[in-house]
Amino acid sequence: MGRAPCCDRTGLKKGPWTQEEDEKLIAYIKKHGQGNWRTLPKDADLERCGKSCRLRWTNYLRPDIKRGRFSFEEEETIIQLHSILGNKWSAIAARLPGRTDNEIKNYWNTHIRKRLLRMGIDPVTHAPRLDLLDLSSLLKPAAYYPTQADLDTLRAFEPLANYPDLLRLASTLLAAPTTTSSQPTTQQQMLLPWLIQAQMAQQVPQAPPQHATAADMFLQPSSACQMPGLVHANPAQQLHQDHVVASDYGQLPGYDNQLELDYVPALMQMASDTSNLQWSSPVTSSNNNNCNVGSGVSTPSSSPAGRVNSASTAAFCANTSNIDAFSADAAGLFDMHLSDLLDVSDYM
DNA sequence: AACGGAACCAACCGCTGTTCA
DNA sequence: GTGAACAGCGGTTGGTTCCGT
């Protein structure tokens, strides 16, 4: 024995809602509240299925729904949450007041997803794609013959393959529209090789050859990424791969941080240039929603003066303290609260 | 002006976990 | 305890609008 059928499925109207139907639904809910969707259509004199009424209300008629274009802030939040939650649109929507899961899903599929793909970022994994190498050719006209300086730069970026959130941040910034030109900024051009390199580093097999670096893979003549005219760099300059655990965030293991983190100011400069990104430490931030950055993210005493915004000290302060659904492996991630960090008034 | 393809988005479909008679 | 309906979710569709030719 079960419940009574929710509605008589014959003779029910489908398709777009009319203004009259909307008014009936709004008037009914205003008077009686959201109650039983099964009986609502009949009580409200609507020839619709209760499910259709619920959908119309939750996705369109609800008074607290925010219409209009997504802000840059909202977009960044979606990307960040999606990188953690995946296609859990309702969970993402719960963190974006006024936005519905349907709206976010549509926006993702029609805007963000395509933009990430264009930027060579996998919208599922949020990692740069190997075919980014093709994209690099767009930034450097004709064939790309990296100089020794380019290769050294690639090597310097290598440790960041171990920092997924920085990777995502850079991906986000690369994907961000430039307000003045369709051409990539200098910082974007600087970040792109890093993303390429970082992606390749992530592709390194579980047991890579000792001292083999992503940059070396980049250089392998037999590699699918082979480019004409490449030569191996001096092996003495090779950086060994190291393993990073969350508790090591405060110090890049095995590296001269000062050398390898030179891209970070560039990354932040880029963020600042495009959206007045401001960085704050978890200690000094006045943000009420300030998260508990937790263990591992602290200011190392070894951090050189004037480099307070290095990867180890920048507070990727996230509006994630209330996100109860975060998986355990997300707990160790840098927290990033772009909604508090980004002034996007000039984004539109 | 007409056409076709791309982009957009509201609404529907179908599945799953929960609720309740 | 059972099983049918509910509620909610993610995926997909199809109508409309936009834009380039």
Tab-separated table of C-alpha atoms (C1' of nucleotides) in Angstrom, chain B residues 3-20:
chain	number	residue	atom	x	y	z
B	3	DC	C1'	19.175	32.134	-44.270
B	4	DG	C1'	21.770	28.907	-41.331
B	5	DG	C1'	24.454	27.825	-37.500
B	6	DA	C1'	25.655	28.911	-32.756
B	7	DA	C1'	24.385	30.190	-28.323
B	8	DC	C1'	21.297	30.398	-24.705
B	9	DC	C1'	18.150	28.762	-21.235
B	10	DA	C1'	13.559	27.232	-19.525
B	11	DA	C1'	11.549	23.103	-19.071
B	12	DC	C1'	11.271	18.240	-19.350
B	13	DC	C1'	13.021	13.460	-18.568
B	14	DG	C1'	14.505	9.863	-15.934
B	15	DC	C1'	16.867	8.228	-12.118
B	16	DT	C1'	17.650	7.749	-6.965
B	17	DG	C1'	16.935	8.110	-2.147
B	18	DT	C1'	13.299	9.178	1.105
B	19	DT	C1'	8.783	9.231	2.913
B	20	DC	C1'	4.617	7.411	4.291
